[in-house]
Amino acid sequence: MKTAICPGSFDPVTLGHMDIIRRASKIFDRVVVAVMVNPAKKAAFTLEERMELLRKATAGMEGVEVAGFEGFLADYARMRGACAIVKGLRAVSDFEYEFQMALINQKLNSDLETMFLTTQAQNMFLSSSMVKDIASFGGDISSFVPACILGDIQQRLCKGGNKHE
Ligand code: PNS
């Protein structure tokens, strides 16, 4: 049984993430969507909230499970018996960071491969930060996030003012 990890901040999950998760699930028997901490980013949603949104968004997707982990991705992959990390690549600007992470993860866990799936053209510009920015100004994010969590995201980003700073 081949397991892959789709790691990320998912703050919040977008249709771009969903496309990568769906395509990874066609290649691997099991895909663990790991909601993790990126020390370089200040999250607007808590780890639990991000996991809950992902659980809703991936409900019914065969072989896909959602988990949260604080620590090294390479260690988590080992714990879960995963042979690969799958990440989406949007543009050349993503590459340098992702390449560095792939090399670090290879160093920390030599049994682990990193695979990149190129994003679909319509998601090239899409990011969680952009979704948060648009939502915080009351803009329409309905074509950027799964329909089943649209209301949750809008409500959360409006509740008590803008939580994205
Ligand atoms: O969605 P993101 O923010 O691009 O995801 C980045 C993430 C969370 C996958 C990355 O920051 C990560 O792997 N964090 C866990 C800590 C880790 O293993 N860092 C690499 C060694 S320094």
Coordinates of N, CA, C and O and ligand atoms in Angstrom, one line a residue:
M1 N 0.8 -1.2 0.0 CA 0.0 0.0 0.0 C 0.9 1.3 0.0 O 1.7 1.4 0.9
K2 N 0.7 2.1 -1.0 CA 1.6 3.3 -1.1 C 0.9 4.5 -0.6 O -0.3 4.8 -0.9
T3 N 1.5 5.1 0.4 CA 1.0 6.3 1.1 C 1.7 7.5 0.7 O 3.0 7.5 0.7
A4 N 1.0 8.6 0.4 CA 1.7 9.9 0.2 C 1.1 10.9 1.2 O 0.0 10.8 1.7
I5 N 2.0 11.9 1.5 CA 1.5 13.0 2.3 C 1.4 14.2 1.5 O 2.3 14.5 0.7
C6 N 0.2 14.9 1.6 CA 0.0 16.2 1.0 C 0.1 17.2 2.1 O -0.9 17.4 2.8
P7 N 1.3 17.8 2.3 CA 1.4 18.7 3.5 C 1.1 20.2 3.1 O 1.2 20.5 1.9
G8 N 0.8 21.0 4.1 CA 0.6 22.4 3.8 C 0.1 23.1 5.0 O -0.3 22.5 6.0
S9 N 0.0 24.4 4.9 CA -0.6 25.2 5.9 C -2.1 25.2 5.8 O -2.9 25.3 6.8
F10 N -2.6 25.2 4.6 CA -4.1 25.1 4.3 C -4.8 26.2 5.1 O -5.8 25.8 5.8
D11 N -4.4 27.4 4.9 CA -5.0 28.5 5.8 C -5.7 29.5 5.0 O -5.3 30.7 4.9
P12 N -6.9 29.2 4.4 CA -7.6 27.9 4.4 C -7.3 27.1 3.1 O -6.7 27.6 2.2
V13 N -7.9 25.9 3.0 CA -7.8 25.1 1.8 C -8.5 25.8 0.7 O -9.5 26.4 0.8
T14 N -7.8 25.7 -0.5 CA -8.4 26.4 -1.7 C -8.7 25.3 -2.8 O -8.3 24.1 -2.6
L15 N -9.3 25.7 -3.9 CA -9.6 24.7 -4.9 C -8.3 24.3 -5.6 O -8.2 23.2 -6.2
G16 N -7.2 25.1 -5.5 CA -5.9 24.7 -6.0 C -5.4 23.5 -5.2 O -4.9 22.5 -5.7
H17 N -5.5 23.6 -3.8 CA -5.1 22.4 -3.0 C -6.0 21.2 -3.3 O -5.4 20.1 -3.4
M18 N -7.3 21.4 -3.5 CA -8.2 20.3 -3.7 C -7.8 19.5 -5.0 O -7.9 18.3 -5.0
D19 N -7.4 20.3 -6.0 CA -7.0 19.7 -7.2 C -5.8 18.8 -7.0 O -5.7 17.6 -7.5
I20 N -4.8 19.2 -6.3 CA -3.6 18.4 -6.0 C -3.9 17.2 -5.2 O -3.5 16.1 -5.5
I21 N -4.8 17.4 -4.2 CA -5.2 16.2 -3.3 C -5.9 15.2 -4.2 O -5.6 14.0 -4.1
R22 N -6.8 15.6 -5.0 CA -7.6 14.7 -5.9 C -6.7 13.9 -6.8 O -6.8 12.7 -7.0
R23 N -5.7 14.6 -7.4 CA -4.8 14.0 -8.4 C -3.9 13.0 -7.7 O -3.6 12.0 -8.2
A24 N -3.4 13.4 -6.5 CA -2.5 12.5 -5.7 C -3.3 11.3 -5.3 O -2.7 10.2 -5.3
S25 N -4.6 11.4 -5.0 CA -5.3 10.2 -4.6 C -5.6 9.2 -5.8 O -5.9 8.1 -5.5
K26 N -5.3 9.7 -7.0 CA -5.5 8.8 -8.1 C -4.2 8.0 -8.3 O -4.2 6.9 -8.9
I27 N -3.1 8.5 -7.8 CA -1.8 7.9 -8.0 C -1.4 6.9 -6.8 O -0.9 5.9 -7.0
F28 N -1.8 7.4 -5.6 CA -1.5 6.6 -4.4 C -2.7 5.9 -3.8 O -3.8 6.4 -3.9
D29 N -2.5 4.8 -3.0 CA -3.6 4.1 -2.3 C -4.2 5.0 -1.2 O -5.4 5.0 -1.0
R30 N -3.3 5.7 -0.5 CA -3.7 6.5 0.6 C -3.0 7.8 0.6 O -1.8 7.9 0.3
V31 N -3.8 8.9 0.8 CA -3.2 10.2 0.8 C -3.6 10.8 2.2 O -4.7 10.9 2.6
V32 N -2.5 11.2 2.9 CA -2.7 11.8 4.2 C -2.5 13.3 4.0 O -1.4 13.8 3.6
V33 N -3.6 14.1 4.2 CA -3.5 15.6 4.0 C -3.0 16.1 5.4 O -3.8 16.0 6.4
A34 N -1.8 16.5 5.5 CA -1.2 16.9 6.8 C -1.2 18.4 6.9 O -0.5 19.1 6.2
V35 N -2.0 18.9 7.9 CA -2.1 20.3 8.2 C -0.9 20.6 9.2 O -0.8 20.0 10.2
M36 N 0.0 21.4 8.7 CA 1.2 21.6 9.5 C 1.5 23.1 9.8 O 0.7 23.9 9.4
V37 N 2.5 23.3 10.6 CA 2.9 24.7 11.0 C 4.0 25.1 10.1 O 5.0 24.4 9.9
N38 N 3.8 26.2 9.4 CA 4.9 26.9 8.6 C 5.3 28.1 9.4 O 4.6 29.1 9.6
P39 N 6.5 27.9 10.0 CA 7.0 29.0 10.9 C 7.1 30.4 10.3 O 7.1 31.4 10.9
A40 N 7.2 30.4 8.9 CA 7.3 31.6 8.2 C 6.0 32.4 8.0 O 5.9 33.5 7.6
K41 N 4.8 31.7 8.4 CA 3.5 32.3 8.2 C 2.8 32.4 9.5 O 2.8 31.5 10.3
K42 N 2.0 33.5 9.6 CA 1.1 33.7 10.7 C -0.3 33.2 10.3 O -0.9 33.8 9.4
A43 N -0.7 32.1 10.9 CA -2.0 31.6 10.4 C -3.2 32.4 10.9 O -3.2 32.9 12.0
A44 N -4.2 32.5 10.0 CA -5.5 33.1 10.4 C -6.4 32.1 11.1 O -7.2 32.5 12.0
F45 N -6.3 30.9 10.7 CA -7.2 29.8 11.2 C -6.3 28.9 12.1 O -5.1 28.7 11.8
T46 N -6.9 28.4 13.2 CA -6.1 27.5 14.1 C -5.9 26.2 13.4 O -6.6 25.9 12.4
L47 N -5.0 25.4 13.9 CA -4.8 24.1 13.3 C -6.1 23.3 13.2 O -6.4 22.6 12.2
E48 N -6.8 23.3 14.3 CA -8.1 22.5 14.4 C -9.1 23.0 13.4 O -9.7 22.2 12.7
E49 N -9.2 24.3 13.2 CA -10.1 24.9 12.2 C -9.7 24.5 10.8 O -10.6 24.1 10.0
R50 N -8.4 24.5 10.5 CA -8.0 24.2 9.2 C -8.2 22.7 8.9 O -8.6 22.4 7.8
M51 N -8.1 21.9 9.9 CA -8.3 20.4 9.8 C -9.8 20.2 9.5 O -10.2 19.4 8.7
E52 N -10.7 20.9 10.3 CA -12.1 20.8 10.2 C -12.6 21.2 8.7 O -13.4 20.5 8.1
L53 N -12.1 22.3 8.2 CA -12.4 22.7 6.9 C -12.0 21.7 5.9 O -12.8 21.3 4.9
L54 N -10.8 21.1 6.0 CA -10.3 20.1 5.1 C -11.1 18.8 5.2 O -11.4 18.1 4.2
R55 N -11.5 18.4 6.4 CA -12.4 17.2 6.6 C -13.7 17.4 5.8 O -14.1 16.4 5.1
K56 N -14.3 18.6 5.9 CA -15.5 18.8 5.2 C -15.3 18.7 3.7 O -16.0 18.1 3.0
A57 N -14.2 19.4 3.3 CA -13.9 19.5 1.8 C -13.5 18.2 1.2 O -13.8 18.0 0.0
T58 N -12.9 17.3 2.0 CA -12.5 16.0 1.4 C -13.4 14.8 1.8 O -13.1 13.7 1.4
A59 N -14.5 15.1 2.4 CA -15.5 14.1 2.8 C -15.9 13.3 1.6 O -16.2 13.9 0.5
G60 N -15.9 12.0 1.6 CA -16.3 11.2 0.5 C -15.2 10.9 -0.5 O -15.4 10.2 -1.5
M61 N -14.0 11.5 -0.3 CA -12.9 11.2 -1.2 C -12.2 10.0 -0.7 O -11.6 9.9 0.4
E62 N -12.2 8.9 -1.6 CA -11.7 7.6 -1.2 C -10.2 7.7 -1.0 O -9.5 8.2 -1.8
G63 N -9.8 7.1 0.1 CA -8.3 6.9 0.4 C -7.7 8.2 0.9 O -6.5 8.3 1.0
V64 N -8.5 9.2 1.2 CA -8.0 10.5 1.7 C -8.3 10.7 3.2 O -9.5 10.6 3.5
E65 N -7.3 11.0 4.0 CA -7.6 11.3 5.4 C -6.9 12.6 5.7 O -5.9 13.0 5.1
V66 N -7.4 13.3 6.8 CA -6.9 14.6 7.2 C -6.2 14.4 8.6 O -6.8 13.8 9.5
A67 N -5.1 15.0 8.8 CA -4.4 14.9 10.1 C -3.7 16.2 10.3 O -3.5 17.0 9.4
G68 N -3.3 16.4 11.6 CA -2.6 17.6 11.9 C -1.3 17.2 12.6 O -1.2 16.2 13.3
F69 N -0.2 17.9 12.4 CA 1.1 17.6 13.0 C 1.9 18.8 13.2 O 2.1 19.6 12.3
E70 N 2.5 18.9 14.4 CA 3.5 20.0 14.7 C 4.9 19.4 14.8 O 5.1 18.6 15.8
G71 N 5.7 19.6 13.9 CA 7.1 19.0 13.9 C 7.6 18.9 12.5 O 7.1 19.5 11.6
F72 N 8.6 18.1 12.4 CA 9.2 17.9 11.0 C 8.4 17.0 10.2 O 7.9 15.9 10.6
L73 N 8.2 17.5 8.9 CA 7.4 16.7 8.0 C 8.1 15.4 7.7 O 7.4 14.3 7.6
A74 N 9.4 15.4 7.6 CA 10.1 14.1 7.3 C 9.8 13.1 8.4 O 9.7 11.9 8.1
D75 N 9.7 13.5 9.7 CA 9.5 12.6 10.8 C 8.0 12.1 10.7 O 7.7 10.9 10.9
Y76 N 7.1 13.0 10.3 CA 5.7 12.6 10.2 C 5.5 11.6 9.1 O 4.8 10.6 9.3
A77 N 6.2 11.8 8.0 CA 6.1 10.8 6.9 C 6.6 9.5 7.3 O 6.0 8.4 7.0
R78 N 7.7 9.4 8.1 CA 8.2 8.2 8.5 C 7.2 7.5 9.5 O 6.9 6.3 9.3
M79 N 6.6 8.3 10.4 CA 5.6 7.7 11.3 C 4.4 7.1 10.6 O 3.9 6.1 11.0
R80 N 4.0 7.8 9.5 CA 2.9 7.3 8.7 C 3.2 6.2 7.6 O 2.3 5.8 6.9
G81 N 4.5 5.9 7.5 CA 4.9 4.9 6.5 C 4.7 5.4 5.1 O 4.5 4.7 4.2
A82 N 4.8 6.7 4.9 CA 4.6 7.3 3.6 C 5.9 7.3 2.8 O 7.0 7.4 3.3
C83 N 5.8 7.0 1.5 CA 7.0 7.0 0.6 C 7.2 8.3 -0.1 O 8.2 8.5 -0.7
A84 N 6.2 9.1 -0.1 CA 6.3 10.4 -0.9 C 5.5 11.5 -0.3 O 4.5 11.4 0.4
I85 N 6.1 12.7 -0.6 CA 5.4 14.0 -0.3 C 4.9 14.5 -1.7 O 5.7 14.4 -2.6
V86 N 3.7 14.9 -1.7 CA 3.2 15.5 -3.0 C 2.8 17.0 -2.8 O 2.0 17.3 -1.8
K87 N 3.4 17.8 -3.6 CA 3.1 19.3 -3.5 C 2.7 19.8 -4.9 O 3.2 19.3 -5.9
G88 N 2.0 20.9 -4.9 CA 1.6 21.5 -6.1 C 2.6 22.6 -6.4 O 3.1 23.3 -5.5
L89 N 3.0 22.8 -7.7 CA 3.8 23.9 -8.1 C 3.0 24.8 -9.0 O 2.5 24.4 -10.0
R90 N 3.0 26.1 -8.6 CA 2.2 27.0 -9.4 C 3.0 27.7 -10.4 O 2.7 27.8 -11.6
A91 N 4.2 28.2 -10.0 CA 5.0 29.0 -10.9 C 6.4 28.8 -10.6 O 6.8 28.2 -9.5
V92 N 7.3 29.4 -11.3 CA 8.7 29.4 -11.1 C 9.0 30.0 -9.7 O 9.9 29.5 -9.0
S93 N 8.2 30.9 -9.3 CA 8.4 31.6 -8.0 C 8.3 30.6 -6.8 O 8.9 30.7 -5.8
D94 N 7.5 29.5 -7.0 CA 7.3 28.5 -6.0 C 8.5 27.6 -5.9 O 8.8 26.9 -4.9
F95 N 9.2 27.5 -7.0 CA 10.2 26.4 -7.2 C 11.4 26.5 -6.2 O 11.7 25.4 -5.6
E96 N 11.9 27.6 -6.0 CA 13.1 27.7 -5.2 C 12.9 27.3 -3.8 O 13.6 26.4 -3.2
Y97 N 11.8 27.7 -3.2 CA 11.4 27.3 -1.8 C 11.1 25.8 -1.8 O 11.6 25.1 -0.9
E98 N 10.3 25.3 -2.7 CA 9.9 23.9 -2.7 C 11.1 23.0 -3.0 O 11.2 21.9 -2.4
F99 N 12.0 23.5 -3.8 CA 13.2 22.7 -4.1 C 14.1 22.5 -2.8 O 14.6 21.5 -2.5
Q100 N 14.2 23.7 -2.1 CA 15.0 23.7 -0.8 C 14.3 22.7 0.2 O 15.0 21.9 0.8
M101 N 13.0 22.8 0.3 CA 12.3 21.9 1.2 C 12.5 20.4 0.9 O 12.7 19.6 1.7
A102 N 12.4 20.2 -0.4 CA 12.6 18.8 -0.9 C 14.0 18.3 -0.5 O 14.1 17.1 -0.1
L103 N 15.0 19.1 -0.7 CA 16.3 18.7 -0.3 C 16.5 18.5 1.2 O 17.1 17.5 1.6
I104 N 15.9 19.4 2.0 CA 15.9 19.2 3.4 C 15.3 17.9 3.9 O 15.8 17.1 4.7
N105 N 14.1 17.7 3.3 CA 13.3 16.5 3.6 C 14.1 15.2 3.2 O 14.0 14.2 3.9
Q106 N 14.8 15.3 2.1 CA 15.5 14.1 1.6 C 16.7 13.8 2.6 O 17.0 12.7 2.9
K107 N 17.3 14.9 3.1 CA 18.4 14.8 4.1 C 17.9 14.2 5.4 O 18.5 13.4 6.0
L108 N 16.7 14.6 5.8 CA 16.1 14.2 7.1 C 15.5 12.8 7.0 O 15.4 12.1 8.0
N109 N 15.1 12.4 5.8 CA 14.5 11.0 5.6 C 14.8 10.6 4.2 O 14.1 10.9 3.2
S110 N 15.9 9.8 4.1 CA 16.4 9.4 2.7 C 15.4 8.4 2.0 O 15.6 8.2 0.8
D111 N 14.4 7.9 2.7 CA 13.5 7.0 2.1 C 12.3 7.7 1.4 O 11.4 7.1 0.8
L112 N 12.3 9.0 1.6 CA 11.2 9.9 1.2 C 11.4 10.6 -0.1 O 12.4 11.3 -0.2
E113 N 10.5 10.5 -1.0 CA 10.6 11.2 -2.3 C 9.7 12.4 -2.2 O 8.6 12.3 -1.6
T114 N 10.0 13.5 -2.9 CA 9.1 14.6 -3.1 C 8.7 14.7 -4.5 O 9.5 14.7 -5.4
M115 N 7.4 14.7 -4.8 CA 6.8 14.8 -6.1 C 6.1 16.1 -6.3 O 5.3 16.5 -5.4
F116 N 6.3 16.7 -7.4 CA 5.5 18.0 -7.7 C 4.5 17.8 -8.8 O 4.9 17.2 -9.8
L117 N 3.3 18.2 -8.5 CA 2.3 18.2 -9.6 C 2.1 19.6 -10.0 O 1.9 20.5 -9.2
T118 N 2.1 19.8 -11.4 CA 1.9 21.2 -11.8 C 0.5 21.6 -11.7 O -0.4 20.8 -11.9
T119 N 0.2 22.8 -11.2 CA -1.1 23.2 -11.0 C -1.9 23.4 -12.3 O -1.3 23.5 -13.3
Q120 N -3.2 23.3 -12.2 CA -4.0 23.6 -13.4 C -3.9 25.1 -13.7 O -3.8 25.9 -12.8
A121 N -4.0 25.4 -15.0 CA -3.8 26.8 -15.4 C -4.7 27.8 -14.7 O -4.3 28.9 -14.3
Q122 N -6.0 27.3 -14.4 CA -6.9 28.3 -13.8 C -6.6 28.5 -12.3 O -7.1 29.4 -11.7
N123 N -5.6 27.7 -11.7 CA -5.3 27.9 -10.3 C -3.9 28.6 -10.1 O -3.4 28.7 -9.0
M124 N -3.3 29.0 -11.3 CA -1.9 29.5 -11.2 C -1.8 30.7 -10.2 O -0.8 30.8 -9.6
F125 N -2.8 31.5 -10.2 CA -2.7 32.7 -9.3 C -3.3 32.5 -7.9 O -3.2 33.4 -7.1
L126 N -3.9 31.3 -7.7 CA -4.7 31.1 -6.5 C -3.8 30.8 -5.3 O -2.9 30.0 -5.4
S127 N -4.0 31.5 -4.1 CA -3.3 31.2 -2.9 C -4.2 31.4 -1.7 O -5.2 32.2 -1.8
S128 N -3.9 30.8 -0.6 CA -4.7 31.0 0.6 C -4.7 32.5 1.0 O -5.7 33.1 1.5
S129 N -3.5 33.1 0.9 CA -3.4 34.5 1.2 C -4.3 35.4 0.4 O -4.9 36.3 0.9
M130 N -4.4 35.1 -0.9 CA -5.2 35.9 -1.8 C -6.7 35.7 -1.3 O -7.5 36.7 -1.3
V131 N -7.1 34.5 -1.0 CA -8.5 34.2 -0.6 C -8.8 35.0 0.7 O -9.8 35.6 0.8
K132 N -7.8 35.0 1.6 CA -8.1 35.8 2.9 C -8.2 37.3 2.6 O -9.0 38.0 3.2
D133 N -7.3 37.8 1.7 CA -7.3 39.2 1.4 C -8.7 39.6 0.8 O -9.3 40.6 1.2
I134 N -9.1 38.8 -0.2 CA -10.4 39.1 -0.9 C -11.5 39.0 0.1 O -12.4 39.9 0.1
A135 N -11.6 37.9 0.9 CA -12.7 37.7 1.8 C -12.7 38.9 2.9 O -13.8 39.3 3.3
S136 N -11.5 39.3 3.3 CA -11.5 40.3 4.3 C -12.1 41.7 3.8 O -12.5 42.5 4.6
F137 N -12.0 41.9 2.5 CA -12.6 43.1 1.9 C -14.0 42.9 1.5 O -14.6 43.7 0.7
G138 N -14.6 41.7 1.8 CA -16.0 41.4 1.5 C -16.1 40.9 0.0 O -17.2 40.9 -0.5
G139 N -15.0 40.6 -0.6 CA -15.1 40.2 -2.0 C -15.6 38.7 -2.2 O -15.8 38.0 -1.2
D140 N -15.9 38.4 -3.4 CA -16.4 37.1 -3.7 C -15.3 36.0 -3.9 O -14.5 36.1 -4.8
I141 N -15.3 35.0 -3.0 CA -14.3 34.0 -3.0 C -14.9 32.6 -3.5 O -14.2 31.6 -3.4
S142 N -16.1 32.7 -4.0 CA -16.9 31.4 -4.3 C -16.2 30.6 -5.4 O -16.4 29.4 -5.4
S143 N -15.4 31.2 -6.2 CA -14.7 30.4 -7.3 C -13.3 29.9 -6.9 O -12.6 29.4 -7.7
F144 N -13.0 30.2 -5.6 CA -11.6 29.9 -5.2 C -11.6 28.8 -4.1 O -10.5 28.3 -3.8
V145 N -12.7 28.6 -3.4 CA -12.7 27.6 -2.3 C -13.9 26.6 -2.5 O -14.9 26.9 -3.2
P146 N -13.8 25.4 -1.9 CA -14.9 24.4 -2.0 C -16.2 25.0 -1.5 O -16.2 25.7 -0.5
A147 N -17.3 24.8 -2.3 CA -18.6 25.4 -2.0 C -19.0 25.0 -0.6 O -19.7 25.8 0.1
C148 N -18.7 23.8 -0.1 CA -19.2 23.3 1.2 C -18.6 24.0 2.4 O -19.1 23.9 3.5
I149 N -17.5 24.7 2.1 CA -16.9 25.5 3.3 C -16.9 27.0 3.0 O -16.3 27.7 3.9
L150 N -17.5 27.4 2.0 CA -17.5 28.8 1.6 C -18.1 29.7 2.8 O -17.5 30.6 3.3
G151 N -19.2 29.2 3.3 CA -19.9 29.9 4.4 C -19.0 30.0 5.7 O -18.9 31.0 6.3
D152 N -18.4 28.9 6.0 CA -17.5 28.8 7.2 C -16.4 29.8 7.1 O -16.0 30.5 8.0
I153 N -15.8 29.9 5.9 CA -14.6 30.8 5.7 C -15.1 32.2 5.8 O -14.5 33.0 6.5
Q154 N -16.2 32.5 5.1 CA -16.6 33.9 5.1 C -17.0 34.3 6.6 O -16.6 35.4 7.0
Q155 N -17.7 33.4 7.3 CA -18.2 33.7 8.6 C -17.0 34.0 9.5 O -16.9 34.9 10.3
R156 N -16.0 33.1 9.4 CA -14.8 33.1 10.3 C -14.0 34.4 10.0 O -13.4 35.0 11.0
L157 N -13.8 34.7 8.8 CA -13.0 35.9 8.5 C -13.7 37.2 8.8 O -13.0 38.2 8.9
C158 N -15.0 37.2 8.9 CA -15.7 38.4 9.2 C -16.0 38.5 10.7 O -16.0 39.6 11.3
K159 N -16.0 37.3 11.4 CA -16.4 37.3 12.8 C -15.4 38.1 13.6 O -14.2 37.9 13.6
G160 N -15.9 39.1 14.3 CA -15.0 40.0 15.2 C -14.0 40.7 14.4 O -12.9 41.1 14.9
G161 N -14.3 41.0 13.1 CA -13.3 41.8 12.4 C -12.4 40.8 11.6 O -12.5 39.6 11.7
N162 N -11.5 41.4 10.9 CA -10.5 40.6 10.1 C -9.5 40.0 10.9 O -8.7 40.7 11.6
K163 N -9.4 38.6 10.9 CA -8.4 37.9 11.7 C -7.1 37.8 11.0 O -6.1 37.4 11.5
H164 N -7.1 38.2 9.7 CA -5.8 38.1 8.9 C -5.1 39.4 9.0 O -5.5 40.4 8.5
E165 N -3.9 39.3 9.6 CA -3.1 40.5 9.8 C -1.8 40.5 9.0 O -1.4 39.4 8.7
Ligands
PNS1 O1 1.4 25.4 2.5 P1 2.8 25.7 2.9 O2 2.8 26.9 3.9 O3 3.6 26.0 1.7 O4 3.4 24.4 3.6 C1 4.7 24.4 4.1 C2 4.9 23.3 5.1 C3 3.9 23.4 6.3 C4 4.7 22.0 4.4 C5 6.3 23.4 5.6 O5 6.5 24.6 6.3 C6 6.7 22.2 6.6 O6 7.0 21.2 6.1 N1 6.6 22.5 7.9 C7 6.9 21.5 8.9 C8 8.3 21.7 9.5 C9 9.4 21.1 8.6 O7 9.5 19.9 8.4 N2 10.3 22.0 8.0 C10 11.3 21.5 7.1 C11 12.6 21.4 7.8 S1 13.2 22.9 8.4

